Short mmCIF file of N, CA and C in Angstrom, two decimals:
data_model
loop_
_atom_site.label_atom_id
_atom_site.label_comp_id
_atom_site.label_asym_id
_atom_site.label_seq_id
_atom_site.Cartn_x
_atom_site.Cartn_y
_atom_site.Cartn_z
N TYR J 2 84.95 98.27 117.72
CA TYR J 2 86.07 97.34 117.36
C TYR J 2 87.29 98.30 116.93
N ASP J 3 88.46 97.86 117.02
CA ASP J 3 89.54 98.42 116.62
C ASP J 3 89.98 97.91 115.25
N ARG J 4 89.93 98.59 114.08
CA ARG J 4 90.35 97.95 112.80
C ARG J 4 91.74 97.29 112.73
N TRP J 5 92.61 98.33 113.35
CA TRP J 5 93.99 97.73 113.34
C TRP J 5 94.20 96.30 113.99
N ASP J 6 93.55 96.10 115.03
CA ASP J 6 93.78 94.76 115.77
C ASP J 6 93.09 93.80 114.86
N MET J 7 92.00 94.10 114.09
CA MET J 7 91.41 93.05 113.25
C MET J 7 92.51 92.73 111.98
N ILE J 8 93.01 93.86 111.59
CA ILE J 8 93.97 93.63 110.37
C ILE J 8 94.93 92.67 110.93
N ASP J 9 95.72 93.10 112.17
CA ASP J 9 96.82 92.70 112.57
C ASP J 9 96.60 90.98 112.87
N SER J 10 95.37 90.83 113.42
CA SER J 10 94.98 89.40 113.81
C SER J 10 94.68 88.62 112.34
N PHE J 11 94.15 89.03 111.48
CA PHE J 11 94.05 88.53 110.16
C PHE J 11 95.34 88.22 109.53
N GLN J 12 96.21 89.20 109.40
CA GLN J 12 97.59 89.04 108.82
C GLN J 12 98.55 88.07 109.54
N ALA J 13 98.33 87.86 110.92
CA ALA J 13 99.12 87.01 111.72
C ALA J 13 98.85 85.71 111.32
N ARG J 14 97.73 85.34 110.95
CA ARG J 14 97.19 83.90 110.56
C ARG J 14 98.19 83.48 109.43
N TYR J 15 98.81 84.21 108.88
CA TYR J 15 99.57 83.64 107.57
C TYR J 15 101.07 83.94 107.85
N VAL J 16 101.56 84.14 108.86
CA VAL J 16 102.85 84.29 109.33
C VAL J 16 103.72 82.94 109.23
N HIS J 17 104.82 82.90 108.48
CA HIS J 17 105.71 81.78 108.55
C HIS J 17 106.85 82.17 109.13
N ALA J 18 107.71 81.58 109.96
CA ALA J 18 108.99 81.61 110.47
C ALA J 18 109.96 80.94 109.63
N TYR J 19 111.07 81.43 109.22
CA TYR J 19 112.12 80.67 108.53
C TYR J 19 113.43 80.74 109.19
N PHE J 20 114.08 79.74 109.18
CA PHE J 20 115.49 79.46 109.95
C PHE J 20 116.57 79.44 108.72
N TYR J 21 117.46 80.41 108.62
CA TYR J 21 118.52 80.53 107.68
C TYR J 21 119.90 79.98 108.24
N ASN J 22 120.44 79.19 107.62
CA ASN J 22 121.77 78.56 108.08
C ASN J 22 122.59 78.20 106.90
N ASN J 23 123.78 78.78 106.91
CA ASN J 23 124.81 78.43 105.94
C ASN J 23 124.12 78.27 104.55
N GLY J 24 123.41 79.28 104.26
CA GLY J 24 122.75 79.47 102.92
C GLY J 24 121.46 78.76 102.72
N GLY J 25 121.12 77.84 103.64
CA GLY J 25 119.94 77.19 103.43
C GLY J 25 118.67 77.74 104.37
N VAL J 26 117.60 77.55 103.86
CA VAL J 26 116.35 78.36 104.56
C VAL J 26 115.43 76.93 104.99
N THR J 27 114.97 77.03 106.18
CA THR J 27 114.00 76.06 106.66
C THR J 27 112.90 76.67 107.12
N ASP J 28 111.65 76.35 106.65
CA ASP J 28 110.44 76.82 107.14
C ASP J 28 110.20 76.39 108.50
N MET J 29 109.92 76.91 109.46
CA MET J 29 109.64 76.74 110.83
C MET J 29 108.10 76.34 111.09
N GLY J 30 107.54 76.80 110.16
CA GLY J 30 105.86 76.49 110.44
C GLY J 30 105.17 77.66 110.13
N MET J 31 103.89 77.67 109.86
CA MET J 31 102.95 78.74 109.94
C MET J 31 102.61 78.77 111.48
N LEU J 32 102.21 80.23 111.64
CA LEU J 32 101.84 80.73 112.89
C LEU J 32 102.94 80.43 113.90
N THR J 33 104.21 80.64 113.65
CA THR J 33 105.34 80.50 114.57
C THR J 33 106.06 81.88 114.60
N TYR J 34 106.33 82.27 115.88
CA TYR J 34 107.00 83.69 116.08
C TYR J 34 108.33 83.40 117.03
N PRO J 35 109.36 83.43 116.36
CA PRO J 35 110.72 83.09 117.09
C PRO J 35 110.77 84.36 118.00
N GLU J 36 111.50 84.07 119.09
CA GLU J 36 111.85 85.33 120.03
C GLU J 36 113.45 85.47 120.24
N GLU J 37 114.09 84.51 120.32
CA GLU J 37 115.59 84.38 120.40
C GLU J 37 116.21 83.14 119.88
N ILE J 38 117.45 83.43 119.66
CA ILE J 38 118.35 82.27 119.15
C ILE J 38 119.51 82.34 119.97
N ASN J 39 120.10 81.04 120.19
CA ASN J 39 121.31 81.11 121.01
C ASN J 39 122.50 80.78 120.07
N ASP J 40 123.72 80.76 120.68
CA ASP J 40 124.82 80.42 119.72
C ASP J 40 125.05 79.07 119.12
N LYS J 41 124.07 78.15 119.63
CA LYS J 41 124.17 76.72 119.03
C LYS J 41 123.12 76.66 117.79
N GLY J 42 122.45 77.72 117.47
CA GLY J 42 121.38 77.74 116.64
C GLY J 42 120.06 77.19 117.05
N GLN J 43 119.77 77.08 118.51
CA GLN J 43 118.55 76.64 119.01
C GLN J 43 117.64 78.15 119.04
N VAL J 44 116.49 77.88 118.77
CA VAL J 44 115.63 79.01 118.83
C VAL J 44 114.27 78.68 119.66
N THR J 45 113.93 79.77 120.31
CA THR J 45 112.52 79.69 121.16
C THR J 45 111.83 80.95 120.88
N GLY J 46 110.47 80.66 121.21
CA GLY J 46 109.44 81.43 121.08
C GLY J 46 108.12 81.05 121.28
N TYR J 47 107.16 81.32 120.43
CA TYR J 47 105.73 80.73 120.75
C TYR J 47 105.16 80.33 119.31
N PHE J 48 104.11 79.59 119.19
CA PHE J 48 103.50 79.14 118.05
C PHE J 48 102.05 78.89 118.32
N TYR J 49 101.20 78.93 117.26
CA TYR J 49 99.67 78.32 117.44
C TYR J 49 99.79 77.10 116.74
N PRO J 50 99.17 76.17 117.59
CA PRO J 50 99.22 74.55 116.97
C PRO J 50 98.46 74.44 115.72
N ASP J 51 97.37 75.34 115.46
CA ASP J 51 96.66 75.23 114.22
C ASP J 51 95.81 76.65 114.11
N GLU J 52 95.41 76.74 112.89
CA GLU J 52 94.59 78.00 112.50
C GLU J 52 93.57 78.34 113.34
N SER J 53 92.82 77.38 114.10
CA SER J 53 91.55 77.83 114.79
C SER J 53 91.79 78.05 116.18
N SER J 54 93.17 77.59 116.59
CA SER J 54 93.55 77.76 117.99
C SER J 54 93.77 79.17 118.47
N SER J 55 93.19 79.57 119.67
CA SER J 55 93.56 80.79 120.15
C SER J 55 94.51 80.83 121.36
N ASN J 56 94.82 79.65 121.65
CA ASN J 56 95.97 79.20 122.57
C ASN J 56 97.46 79.21 122.12
N TYR J 57 98.59 79.91 122.39
CA TYR J 57 99.83 79.68 121.74
C TYR J 57 100.52 78.98 122.71
N HIS J 58 101.72 78.27 122.19
CA HIS J 58 102.50 77.53 123.05
C HIS J 58 103.87 77.90 122.82
N ALA J 59 104.80 77.81 123.89
CA ALA J 59 106.13 78.01 123.83
C ALA J 59 106.75 76.81 123.07
N PHE J 60 108.01 77.18 122.29
CA PHE J 60 108.60 76.06 121.73
C PHE J 60 110.17 76.21 121.78
N LEU J 61 110.70 74.97 121.33
CA LEU J 61 112.23 75.09 121.33
C LEU J 61 112.51 74.43 119.83
N TRP J 62 113.15 75.11 119.08
CA TRP J 62 113.61 74.64 117.71
C TRP J 62 114.92 74.23 117.74
N ASN J 63 115.23 72.91 117.57
CA ASN J 63 116.66 72.38 117.51
C ASN J 63 116.86 71.38 116.45
N ASP J 64 117.79 71.45 115.65
CA ASP J 64 118.14 70.61 114.59
C ASP J 64 117.00 70.49 113.73
N GLY J 65 116.26 71.49 113.37
CA GLY J 65 115.27 71.25 112.37
C GLY J 65 113.92 70.85 112.85
N SER J 66 113.81 70.75 114.09
CA SER J 66 112.49 70.13 114.74
C SER J 66 112.18 71.11 115.64
N LYS J 67 110.75 71.34 115.84
CA LYS J 67 109.98 72.30 116.73
C LYS J 67 109.33 71.40 117.81
N THR J 68 109.81 71.72 119.12
CA THR J 68 109.11 70.95 120.19
C THR J 68 108.41 71.84 120.99
N ASP J 69 107.10 71.49 121.35
CA ASP J 69 106.15 72.17 122.14
C ASP J 69 106.58 71.89 123.67
N ILE J 70 107.15 72.86 124.31
CA ILE J 70 107.92 72.65 125.67
C ILE J 70 106.72 72.72 126.86
N GLY J 71 105.42 72.61 126.48
CA GLY J 71 104.48 72.45 127.59
C GLY J 71 104.02 73.73 128.26
N SER J 72 103.42 73.52 129.40
CA SER J 72 102.88 74.65 130.11
C SER J 72 102.87 74.24 131.62
N LEU J 73 102.51 75.27 132.36
CA LEU J 73 102.36 75.00 134.09
C LEU J 73 100.95 74.90 134.35
N GLY J 74 100.02 74.94 133.33
CA GLY J 74 98.64 74.78 133.58
C GLY J 74 98.02 74.63 132.21
N THR J 75 97.10 75.66 132.09
CA THR J 75 96.30 75.55 130.66
C THR J 75 96.46 77.03 130.01
N GLY J 76 96.10 76.93 128.81
CA GLY J 76 96.28 78.15 128.13
C GLY J 76 97.70 78.55 127.46
N HIS J 77 97.86 79.77 127.47
CA HIS J 77 98.95 80.28 126.82
C HIS J 77 100.24 79.95 127.43
N THR J 78 101.47 79.80 126.77
CA THR J 78 102.83 79.59 127.12
C THR J 78 103.69 80.51 126.15
N GLN J 79 104.45 81.35 126.61
CA GLN J 79 105.38 82.05 125.55
C GLN J 79 106.81 82.09 126.11
N ALA J 80 107.71 81.84 125.35
CA ALA J 80 109.05 81.68 125.68
C ALA J 80 109.71 83.01 125.07
N PHE J 81 110.71 83.55 125.60
CA PHE J 81 111.38 84.75 125.36
C PHE J 81 112.89 84.58 125.16
N GLY J 82 113.43 83.80 126.07
CA GLY J 82 114.99 83.78 126.21
C GLY J 82 115.37 82.36 126.11
N ILE J 83 116.79 82.12 125.74
CA ILE J 83 117.42 80.78 125.77
C ILE J 83 118.96 81.09 125.83
N ASN J 84 119.57 80.44 126.60
CA ASN J 84 121.06 80.57 126.69
C ASN J 84 121.82 79.21 125.84
N ASP J 85 123.07 79.28 126.00
CA ASP J 85 123.63 78.30 125.16
C ASP J 85 123.54 76.75 125.61
N SER J 86 123.09 76.64 126.77
CA SER J 86 122.86 75.32 127.49
C SER J 86 121.52 74.91 126.97
N GLY J 87 120.76 75.57 126.43
CA GLY J 87 119.37 75.27 125.85
C GLY J 87 118.20 75.45 126.83
N THR J 88 118.62 76.24 127.97
CA THR J 88 117.63 76.50 129.04
C THR J 88 116.87 77.66 128.57
N VAL J 89 115.43 77.40 128.62
CA VAL J 89 114.53 78.55 128.00
C VAL J 89 113.72 79.25 129.21
N VAL J 90 113.43 80.41 129.08
CA VAL J 90 112.59 81.08 130.19
C VAL J 90 111.44 81.89 129.38
N GLY J 91 110.41 82.18 130.21
CA GLY J 91 109.02 82.78 129.61
C GLY J 91 108.29 82.87 130.52
N TRP J 92 106.94 82.87 130.24
CA TRP J 92 105.85 82.90 131.03
C TRP J 92 104.77 81.85 130.70
N SER J 93 103.97 81.46 131.50
CA SER J 93 102.79 80.55 131.45
C SER J 93 101.75 80.65 132.32
N TYR J 94 100.73 80.43 132.06
CA TYR J 94 99.41 80.25 132.83
C TYR J 94 99.73 79.16 133.91
N ASN J 95 99.52 79.25 134.97
CA ASN J 95 99.63 78.09 135.94
C ASN J 95 98.31 77.53 136.15
N GLN J 96 98.12 76.58 137.04
CA GLN J 96 96.83 75.80 137.28
C GLN J 96 95.72 76.87 137.69
N GLU J 97 95.99 77.93 138.31
CA GLU J 97 94.99 78.85 138.88
C GLU J 97 94.66 79.86 137.93
N GLY J 98 95.33 79.77 136.70
CA GLY J 98 95.06 80.68 135.74
C GLY J 98 95.76 82.01 135.73
N GLN J 99 96.90 82.03 136.68
CA GLN J 99 97.75 83.23 136.88
C GLN J 99 98.85 83.13 136.01
N ASP J 100 99.47 84.36 135.40
CA ASP J 100 100.58 84.32 134.56
C ASP J 100 101.74 84.30 135.60
N VAL J 101 102.82 83.48 135.38
CA VAL J 101 103.96 83.28 136.20
C VAL J 101 105.07 83.00 135.29
N ALA J 102 106.26 83.47 135.72
CA ALA J 102 107.60 83.30 134.92
C ALA J 102 108.03 81.59 135.03
N PHE J 103 108.58 81.25 134.02
CA PHE J 103 108.94 79.81 134.16
C PHE J 103 110.34 79.68 133.65
N ILE J 104 111.06 78.57 134.04
CA ILE J 104 112.33 78.19 133.42
C ILE J 104 112.05 76.72 132.93
N TRP J 105 112.51 76.45 131.78
CA TRP J 105 112.50 75.04 131.24
C TRP J 105 113.83 74.59 130.93
N GLU J 106 114.32 73.37 131.51
CA GLU J 106 115.67 72.96 131.06
C GLU J 106 115.34 71.31 131.31
N LYS J 107 116.20 70.75 130.41
CA LYS J 107 116.27 69.30 130.27
C LYS J 107 114.80 68.67 130.21
N GLY J 108 113.95 69.32 129.37
CA GLY J 108 112.52 68.76 129.27
C GLY J 108 111.50 69.15 130.52
N VAL J 109 112.02 69.67 131.46
CA VAL J 109 111.22 70.10 132.69
C VAL J 109 110.73 71.52 132.89
N MET J 110 109.54 72.10 132.88
CA MET J 110 109.21 73.47 133.16
C MET J 110 108.83 73.71 134.55
N LYS J 111 109.42 74.76 135.14
CA LYS J 111 109.27 74.87 136.61
C LYS J 111 108.77 76.50 136.66
N ASP J 112 108.03 76.80 137.73
CA ASP J 112 107.56 77.94 137.94
C ASP J 112 108.65 78.67 138.73
N LEU J 113 109.16 79.83 138.25
CA LEU J 113 110.34 80.38 138.99
C LEU J 113 110.05 80.92 140.38
N ASN J 114 108.70 80.94 140.71
CA ASN J 114 108.27 81.53 142.03
C ASN J 114 108.60 80.33 143.13
N THR J 115 108.48 79.11 142.63
CA THR J 115 108.74 78.05 143.59
C THR J 115 110.31 77.77 143.77
N LEU J 116 111.07 78.56 143.08
CA LEU J 116 112.56 78.36 143.19
C LEU J 116 113.36 79.55 144.09
N ILE J 117 112.25 80.57 144.35
CA ILE J 117 112.82 81.62 145.34
C ILE J 117 112.28 81.58 146.56
N ASP J 118 112.80 82.17 147.67
CA ASP J 118 112.39 82.14 149.05
C ASP J 118 110.85 82.37 149.04
N SER J 119 110.26 81.49 149.66
CA SER J 119 108.77 81.41 149.77
C SER J 119 108.34 82.75 150.63
N THR J 120 109.14 83.45 151.42
CA THR J 120 108.68 84.55 152.18
C THR J 120 108.98 85.84 151.26
N SER J 121 109.47 85.61 149.99
CA SER J 121 109.58 86.90 149.27
C SER J 121 108.48 87.74 148.93
N PRO J 122 108.37 88.99 148.80
CA PRO J 122 107.20 89.68 148.38
C PRO J 122 107.26 89.64 146.75
N TRP J 123 107.82 89.00 146.20
CA TRP J 123 107.80 89.05 144.76
C TRP J 123 106.82 87.96 144.27
N LEU J 124 106.10 88.20 143.06
CA LEU J 124 105.51 87.41 142.16
C LEU J 124 105.99 87.65 140.93
N LEU J 125 106.76 86.68 140.42
CA LEU J 125 107.62 86.81 139.27
C LEU J 125 106.54 86.44 138.16
N ARG J 126 106.21 87.32 137.18
CA ARG J 126 105.39 87.22 136.17
C ARG J 126 105.82 86.70 134.78
N SER J 127 106.94 87.14 134.45
CA SER J 127 107.44 86.81 133.03
C SER J 127 109.07 87.11 133.14
N ALA J 128 109.72 85.81 132.70
CA ALA J 128 111.23 85.78 132.61
C ALA J 128 111.46 86.21 131.16
N ARG J 129 112.30 87.21 130.81
CA ARG J 129 112.57 87.62 129.60
C ARG J 129 113.83 87.16 128.94
N ALA J 130 114.85 86.95 129.62
CA ALA J 130 116.14 86.48 129.27
C ALA J 130 116.96 85.80 130.19
N ILE J 131 117.83 84.89 129.65
CA ILE J 131 118.67 84.31 130.42
C ILE J 131 120.18 84.21 129.84
N ASN J 132 121.00 84.43 130.77
CA ASN J 132 122.45 84.34 130.01
C ASN J 132 123.18 82.87 130.49
N ASN J 133 124.27 82.76 129.99
CA ASN J 133 125.17 81.55 130.14
C ASN J 133 125.46 81.37 131.55
N LYS J 134 125.39 82.29 132.45
CA LYS J 134 125.73 81.99 133.90
C LYS J 134 124.49 81.75 134.66
N GLY J 135 123.23 81.68 133.93
CA GLY J 135 122.07 81.21 134.68
C GLY J 135 121.35 82.62 135.15
N GLN J 136 121.83 83.61 135.01
CA GLN J 136 121.08 84.81 135.62
C GLN J 136 119.89 84.96 134.62
N ILE J 137 118.77 85.24 135.27
CA ILE J 137 117.47 85.69 134.74
C ILE J 137 116.91 86.85 134.91
N VAL J 138 116.46 87.59 133.87
CA VAL J 138 115.87 88.95 134.18
C VAL J 138 114.42 88.97 133.59
N GLY J 139 113.64 89.68 134.14
CA GLY J 139 112.13 89.62 134.02
C GLY J 139 111.36 90.70 134.54
N ILE J 140 110.10 90.35 134.60
CA ILE J 140 109.10 91.54 135.06
C ILE J 140 108.32 90.70 136.09
N GLY J 141 107.95 91.43 137.23
CA GLY J 141 107.03 90.79 138.40
C GLY J 141 106.37 91.90 139.22
N ASP J 142 105.43 91.33 139.94
CA ASP J 142 104.95 92.27 140.90
C ASP J 142 105.75 92.21 142.42
N TRP J 143 106.04 93.44 142.96
CA TRP J 143 106.84 93.48 144.18
C TRP J 143 105.63 93.95 145.21
N TYR J 144 105.40 93.21 146.06
CA TYR J 144 104.21 93.35 146.98
C TYR J 144 103.03 93.51 146.13
N THR J 145 102.38 94.59 145.99
CA THR J 145 101.21 94.91 145.36
C THR J 145 101.47 95.72 144.14
N TYR J 146 102.71 95.87 143.83
CA TYR J 146 103.04 96.95 142.97
C TYR J 146 103.45 96.27 141.50
N PRO J 147 102.64 96.39 140.52
CA PRO J 147 103.02 95.69 139.35
C PRO J 147 104.09 96.06 138.47
N LYS J 148 104.63 95.31 137.58
CA LYS J 148 105.64 95.49 136.59
C LYS J 148 106.85 96.25 137.16
N PHE J 149 107.55 95.51 137.96
CA PHE J 149 108.94 95.76 138.46
C PHE J 149 109.77 94.73 137.74
N ALA J 150 111.10 95.20 137.35
CA ALA J 150 112.06 94.41 136.89
C ALA J 150 112.82 93.71 137.97
N PHE J 151 113.02 92.44 137.69
CA PHE J 151 113.82 91.53 138.54
C PHE J 151 115.04 90.96 137.98
N LEU J 152 116.10 90.49 138.79
CA LEU J 152 117.25 89.85 138.35
C LEU J 152 117.44 88.66 139.46
N LEU J 153 117.56 87.50 138.84
CA LEU J 153 117.78 86.27 139.62
C LEU J 153 119.26 85.79 139.27
N THR J 154 119.95 85.60 140.22
CA THR J 154 121.20 85.06 140.19
C THR J 154 121.27 83.68 140.81
N PRO J 155 121.81 82.58 140.14
CA PRO J 155 121.83 81.22 140.90
C PRO J 155 122.77 81.39 142.07
N LYS J 156 122.53 80.65 143.10
CA LYS J 156 123.49 80.40 144.19
C LYS J 156 124.64 79.69 143.76
N PRO J 157 125.85 80.10 143.99
CA PRO J 157 127.08 79.29 143.71
C PRO J 157 127.21 77.93 144.36
N LEU J 158 127.64 77.21 143.77
CA LEU J 158 127.81 75.80 144.54
C LEU J 158 129.35 75.81 144.92
N THR J 159 129.60 75.18 146.18
CA THR J 159 130.88 74.83 146.65
C THR J 159 131.10 73.39 146.62
N VAL J 160 132.24 73.13 146.06
CA VAL J 160 132.57 71.64 146.05
C VAL J 160 133.25 71.25 147.41
N THR J 161 132.73 70.22 148.08
CA THR J 161 133.33 69.87 149.46
C THR J 161 134.25 68.50 149.28
N LYS J 162 134.09 67.88 148.17
CA LYS J 162 134.84 66.71 147.80
C LYS J 162 134.95 66.57 146.45
N PRO J 163 136.21 66.62 145.79
CA PRO J 163 137.43 66.36 146.56
C PRO J 163 137.91 67.67 146.87
N GLN J 164 138.78 67.73 147.75
CA GLN J 164 139.39 68.90 148.45
C GLN J 164 140.62 69.18 147.76
N GLY J 165 141.22 70.41 148.04
CA GLY J 165 142.59 70.73 147.39
C GLY J 165 143.39 69.55 147.99
N GLY J 166 144.30 68.96 147.29
CA GLY J 166 145.31 67.98 147.86
C GLY J 166 144.93 66.56 147.55
N ASP J 167 143.52 66.30 147.44
CA ASP J 167 142.97 64.86 147.33
C ASP J 167 143.60 64.41 145.90
N LEU J 168 143.94 63.19 145.97
CA LEU J 168 144.53 62.43 144.77
C LEU J 168 143.23 61.74 143.89
N LEU J 169 143.16 62.10 142.67
CA LEU J 169 142.35 61.38 141.94
C LEU J 169 143.09 60.74 140.82
N ILE J 170 142.73 59.47 140.69
CA ILE J 170 143.43 58.74 139.71
C ILE J 170 142.57 58.30 138.45
N ALA J 171 142.95 58.46 137.37
CA ALA J 171 142.15 58.18 136.05
C ALA J 171 141.76 56.70 136.17
N GLY J 172 140.46 56.61 135.87
CA GLY J 172 140.01 55.18 135.74
C GLY J 172 139.29 54.82 136.98
N GLU J 173 139.62 55.37 137.94
CA GLU J 173 138.87 54.96 139.31
C GLU J 173 137.68 55.86 139.51
N THR J 174 136.70 55.42 140.52
CA THR J 174 135.47 56.04 140.61
C THR J 174 135.57 56.83 142.03
N ASP J 175 135.28 58.10 141.90
CA ASP J 175 135.18 58.86 143.18
C ASP J 175 133.85 59.74 143.11
N THR J 176 133.49 60.11 144.24
CA THR J 176 132.28 60.95 144.37
C THR J 176 132.41 62.50 144.52
N ILE J 177 131.88 63.17 143.80
CA ILE J 177 132.07 64.63 144.03
C ILE J 177 130.91 65.17 144.73
N ARG J 178 131.10 65.89 145.76
CA ARG J 178 130.11 66.44 146.58
C ARG J 178 129.97 67.90 146.49
N TRP J 179 128.92 68.58 146.73
CA TRP J 179 128.85 70.12 146.66
C TRP J 179 127.61 70.51 147.50
N VAL J 180 127.60 71.87 147.87
CA VAL J 180 126.48 72.35 148.58
C VAL J 180 126.35 73.62 147.82
N ASN J 181 125.20 74.25 147.98
CA ASN J 181 124.74 75.46 147.62
C ASN J 181 125.36 76.53 148.77
N ALA J 182 126.00 77.47 148.29
CA ALA J 182 126.47 78.50 149.36
C ALA J 182 125.49 79.39 149.66
#
């Protein structure tokens, strides 16, 4: 056995994360490991639900409350990045026990592999960061080659209605339509 791993594991069981804001400190809980904070003070990372658990879970810390954001299957989930909209990215084991990159927004976690072209040679393993434009960077397998960096950029939306020159009147209802470019 490696004594350093043993010491690190022992010490890790007593880790507490703290949130500092405007001179006040809030304990985020034992066995909590923050990874990133956005400009709105939302934090993401991972935590162990209890001292006896070997599975860690991704979380979102918002307004003094820690929320387990779930998983795509069973086992570990870890969040690494959050943008100012509160969209979280990371990795999770899926139903097949494979580690895959995820995006979590508005309470729903999705496998990023289901959001790219199904004929793509990529297997997206871990999303590491997301910016306010929705661009995601991470690590994946390209064909059978592991650990390549990827950049995902959302397709832009094109507004088809209203068009330039359409008259919109305050207080009236109108439908806005768009398509992915």
